[in-house]
XYZ file of N, CA and C in Angstrom:
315
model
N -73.444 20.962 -101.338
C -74.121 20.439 -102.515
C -73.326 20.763 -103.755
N -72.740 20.100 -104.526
C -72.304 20.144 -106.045
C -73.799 20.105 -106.809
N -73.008 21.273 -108.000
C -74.269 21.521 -108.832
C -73.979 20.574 -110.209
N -74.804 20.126 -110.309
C -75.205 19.183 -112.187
C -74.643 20.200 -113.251
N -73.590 20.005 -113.630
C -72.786 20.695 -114.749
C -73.143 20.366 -116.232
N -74.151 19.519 -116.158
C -74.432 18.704 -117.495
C -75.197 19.758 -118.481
N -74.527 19.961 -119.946
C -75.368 21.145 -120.411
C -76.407 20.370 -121.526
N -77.142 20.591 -122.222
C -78.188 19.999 -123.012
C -78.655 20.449 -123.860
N -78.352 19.942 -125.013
C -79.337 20.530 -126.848
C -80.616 19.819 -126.850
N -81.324 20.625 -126.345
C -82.577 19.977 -126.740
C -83.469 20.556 -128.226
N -83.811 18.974 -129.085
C -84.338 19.736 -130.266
C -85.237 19.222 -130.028
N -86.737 19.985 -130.235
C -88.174 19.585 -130.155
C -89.115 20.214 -130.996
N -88.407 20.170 -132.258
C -88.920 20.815 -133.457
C -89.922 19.723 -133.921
N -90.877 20.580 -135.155
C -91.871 19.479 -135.405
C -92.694 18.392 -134.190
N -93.027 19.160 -133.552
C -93.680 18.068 -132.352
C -94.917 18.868 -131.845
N -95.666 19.515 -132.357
C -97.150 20.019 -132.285
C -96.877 20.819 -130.951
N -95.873 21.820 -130.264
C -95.552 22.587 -129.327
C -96.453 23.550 -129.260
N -97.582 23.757 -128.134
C -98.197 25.145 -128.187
C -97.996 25.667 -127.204
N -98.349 26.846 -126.950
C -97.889 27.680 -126.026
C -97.764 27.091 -124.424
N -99.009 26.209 -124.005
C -98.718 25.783 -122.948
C -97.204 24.706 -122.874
N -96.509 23.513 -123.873
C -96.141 23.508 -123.538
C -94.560 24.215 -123.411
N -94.508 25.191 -124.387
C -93.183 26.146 -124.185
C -93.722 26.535 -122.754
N -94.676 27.027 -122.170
C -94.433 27.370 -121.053
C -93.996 26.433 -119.855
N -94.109 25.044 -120.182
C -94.010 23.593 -119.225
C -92.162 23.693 -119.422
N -91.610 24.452 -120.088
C -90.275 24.250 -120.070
C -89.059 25.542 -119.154
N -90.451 26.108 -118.678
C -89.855 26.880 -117.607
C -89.552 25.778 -116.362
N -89.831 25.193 -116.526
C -89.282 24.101 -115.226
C -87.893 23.315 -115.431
N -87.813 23.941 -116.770
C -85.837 23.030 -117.184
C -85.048 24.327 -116.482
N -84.206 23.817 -115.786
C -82.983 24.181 -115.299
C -82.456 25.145 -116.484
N -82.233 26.351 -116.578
C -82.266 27.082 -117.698
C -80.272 27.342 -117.845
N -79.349 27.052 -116.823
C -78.597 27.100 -116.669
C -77.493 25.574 -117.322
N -78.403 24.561 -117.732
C -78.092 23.311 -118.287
C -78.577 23.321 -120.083
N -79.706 24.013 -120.040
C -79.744 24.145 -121.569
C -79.085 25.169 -122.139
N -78.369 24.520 -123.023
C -77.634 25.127 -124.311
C -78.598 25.571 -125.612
N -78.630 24.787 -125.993
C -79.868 25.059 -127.620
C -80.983 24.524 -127.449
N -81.568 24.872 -127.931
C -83.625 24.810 -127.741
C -83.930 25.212 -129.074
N -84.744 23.885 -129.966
C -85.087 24.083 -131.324
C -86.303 23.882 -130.717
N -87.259 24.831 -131.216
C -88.666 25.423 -130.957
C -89.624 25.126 -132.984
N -88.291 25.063 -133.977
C -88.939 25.021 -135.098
C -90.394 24.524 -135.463
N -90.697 24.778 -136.160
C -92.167 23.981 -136.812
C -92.994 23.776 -135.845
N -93.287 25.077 -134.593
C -94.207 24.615 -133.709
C -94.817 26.117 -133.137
N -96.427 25.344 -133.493
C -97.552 26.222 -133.428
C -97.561 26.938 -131.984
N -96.331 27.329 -131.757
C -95.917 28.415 -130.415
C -97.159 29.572 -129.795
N -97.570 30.501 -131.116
C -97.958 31.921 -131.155
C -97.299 32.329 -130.340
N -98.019 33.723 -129.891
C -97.617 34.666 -129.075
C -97.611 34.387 -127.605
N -98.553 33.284 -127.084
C -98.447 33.411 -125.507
C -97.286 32.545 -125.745
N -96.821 31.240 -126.001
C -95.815 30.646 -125.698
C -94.434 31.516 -126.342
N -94.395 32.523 -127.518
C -93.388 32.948 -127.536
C -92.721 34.133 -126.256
N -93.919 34.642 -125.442
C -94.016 35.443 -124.621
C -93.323 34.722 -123.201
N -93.983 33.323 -123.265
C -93.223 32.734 -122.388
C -91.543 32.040 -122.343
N -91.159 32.345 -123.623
C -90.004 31.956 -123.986
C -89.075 33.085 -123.730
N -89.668 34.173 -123.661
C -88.974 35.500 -123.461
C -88.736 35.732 -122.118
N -89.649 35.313 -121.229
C -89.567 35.685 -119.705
C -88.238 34.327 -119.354
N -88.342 33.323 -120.339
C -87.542 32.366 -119.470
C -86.066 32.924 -119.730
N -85.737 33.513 -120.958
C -84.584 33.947 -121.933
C -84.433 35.209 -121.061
N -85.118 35.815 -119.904
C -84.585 37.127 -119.093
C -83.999 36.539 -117.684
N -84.257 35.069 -117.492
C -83.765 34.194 -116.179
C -82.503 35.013 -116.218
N -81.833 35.282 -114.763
C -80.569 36.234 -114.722
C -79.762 34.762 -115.097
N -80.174 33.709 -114.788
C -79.207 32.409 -114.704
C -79.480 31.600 -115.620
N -79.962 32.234 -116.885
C -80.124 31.533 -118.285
C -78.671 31.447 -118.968
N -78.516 30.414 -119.553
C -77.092 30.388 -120.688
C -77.600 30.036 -121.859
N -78.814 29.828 -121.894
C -79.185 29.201 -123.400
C -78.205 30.358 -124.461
N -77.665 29.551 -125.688
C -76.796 29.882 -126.157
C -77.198 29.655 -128.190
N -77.836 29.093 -127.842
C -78.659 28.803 -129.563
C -80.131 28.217 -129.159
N -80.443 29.354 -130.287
C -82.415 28.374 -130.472
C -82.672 29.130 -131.583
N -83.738 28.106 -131.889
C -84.346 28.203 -133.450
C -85.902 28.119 -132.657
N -86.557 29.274 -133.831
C -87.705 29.668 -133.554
C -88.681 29.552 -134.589
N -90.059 29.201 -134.612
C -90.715 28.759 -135.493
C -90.606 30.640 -136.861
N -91.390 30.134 -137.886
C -91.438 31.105 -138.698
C -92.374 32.735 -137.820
N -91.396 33.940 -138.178
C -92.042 35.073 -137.204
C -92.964 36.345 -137.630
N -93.637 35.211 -139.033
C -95.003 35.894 -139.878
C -96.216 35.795 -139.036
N -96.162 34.691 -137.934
C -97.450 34.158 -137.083
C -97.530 35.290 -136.001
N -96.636 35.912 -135.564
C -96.079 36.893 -134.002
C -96.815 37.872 -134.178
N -97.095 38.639 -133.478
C -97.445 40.112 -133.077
C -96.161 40.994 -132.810
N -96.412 41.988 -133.108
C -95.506 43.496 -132.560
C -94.975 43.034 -130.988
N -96.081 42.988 -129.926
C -95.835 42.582 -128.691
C -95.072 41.043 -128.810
N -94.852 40.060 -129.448
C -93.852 39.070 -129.529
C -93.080 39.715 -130.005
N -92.852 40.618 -131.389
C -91.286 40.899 -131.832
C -90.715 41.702 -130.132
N -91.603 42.324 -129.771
C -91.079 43.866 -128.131
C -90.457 42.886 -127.181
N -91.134 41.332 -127.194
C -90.327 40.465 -126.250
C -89.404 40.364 -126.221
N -89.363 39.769 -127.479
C -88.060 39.518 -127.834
C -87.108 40.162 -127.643
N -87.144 41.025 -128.331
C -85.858 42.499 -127.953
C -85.413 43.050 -126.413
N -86.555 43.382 -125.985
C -86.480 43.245 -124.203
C -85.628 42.453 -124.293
N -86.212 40.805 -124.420
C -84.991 39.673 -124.265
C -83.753 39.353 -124.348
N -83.893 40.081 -125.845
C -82.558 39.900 -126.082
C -81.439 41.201 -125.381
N -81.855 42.437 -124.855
C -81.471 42.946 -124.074
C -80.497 42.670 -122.659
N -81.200 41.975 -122.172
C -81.296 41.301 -120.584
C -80.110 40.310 -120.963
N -80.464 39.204 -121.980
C -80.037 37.982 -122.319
C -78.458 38.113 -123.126
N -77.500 37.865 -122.057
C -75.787 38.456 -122.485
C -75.527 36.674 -123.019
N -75.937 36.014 -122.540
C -75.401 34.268 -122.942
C -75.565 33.920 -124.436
N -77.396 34.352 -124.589
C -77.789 34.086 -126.501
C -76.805 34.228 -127.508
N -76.322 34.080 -128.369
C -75.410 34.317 -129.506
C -76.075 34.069 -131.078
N -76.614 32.969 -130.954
C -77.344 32.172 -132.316
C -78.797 32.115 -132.260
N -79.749 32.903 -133.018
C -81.199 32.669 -133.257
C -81.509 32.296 -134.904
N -82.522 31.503 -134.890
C -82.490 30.851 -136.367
C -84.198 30.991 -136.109
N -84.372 31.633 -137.618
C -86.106 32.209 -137.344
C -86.234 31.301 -138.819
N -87.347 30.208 -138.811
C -87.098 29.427 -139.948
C -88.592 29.753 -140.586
N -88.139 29.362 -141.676
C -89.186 30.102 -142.861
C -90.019 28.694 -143.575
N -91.281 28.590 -143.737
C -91.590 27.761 -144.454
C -91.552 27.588 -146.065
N -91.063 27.168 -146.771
C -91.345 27.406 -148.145
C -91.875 26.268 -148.973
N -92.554 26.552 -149.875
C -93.384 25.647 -150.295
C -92.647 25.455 -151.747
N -92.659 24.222 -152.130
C -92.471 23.629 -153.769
C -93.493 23.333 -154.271
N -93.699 24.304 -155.695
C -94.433 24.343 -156.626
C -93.617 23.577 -158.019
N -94.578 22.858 -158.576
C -93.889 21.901 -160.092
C -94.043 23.191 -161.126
N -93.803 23.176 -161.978
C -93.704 24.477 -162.576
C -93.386 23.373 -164.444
């Protein structure tokens, strides 16, 4: 069997993402995705929790992702993370995006 070498940026920012379906993306081949934009999406803590278990896959390469703003998280999402990023030798680029609002002044 030859393996599918094809790698993949997937951006799925702004698209009403909640935790169930960050968790529906444990079924991507974690070894084909490259970047995963998660931005502007109502994640919380169970789907960021599930983003962490996928980011400890021994056969993860994800290599860039952007993560919604990390004022919404708990202590136990920041502990994931770190675990994660522990485990996770492939990651290089995380982008934690901030909302900011324009006021007329």
């Amino acid at each position: 069997d030859s393996e599918n070498n094809t790698k993949v940026d997937l951006d799925l920012s702004k698209n009403l993402i909640g935790p169930e379906g960050v968790n529906s993306l444990q079924g991507l081949s974690c070894r084909s995705l490259v970047s995963l934009n998660l931005a502007e999406n109502p994640i919380g803590d169970d789907g960021f929790t599930y983003l962490c278990d996928q980011l400890m896959h021994p056969n993860c390469t994800l290599r860039s992702l952007s993560l919604p703003e990390m004022s919404s998280f708990s202590q136990k999402a920041a502990t994931a993370l770190a675990e994660a990023l522990h485990v996770n030798t492939s990651l290089r680029y995380i982008w934690i995006w901030r909302k900011t609002e324009l006021t007329a002044k």
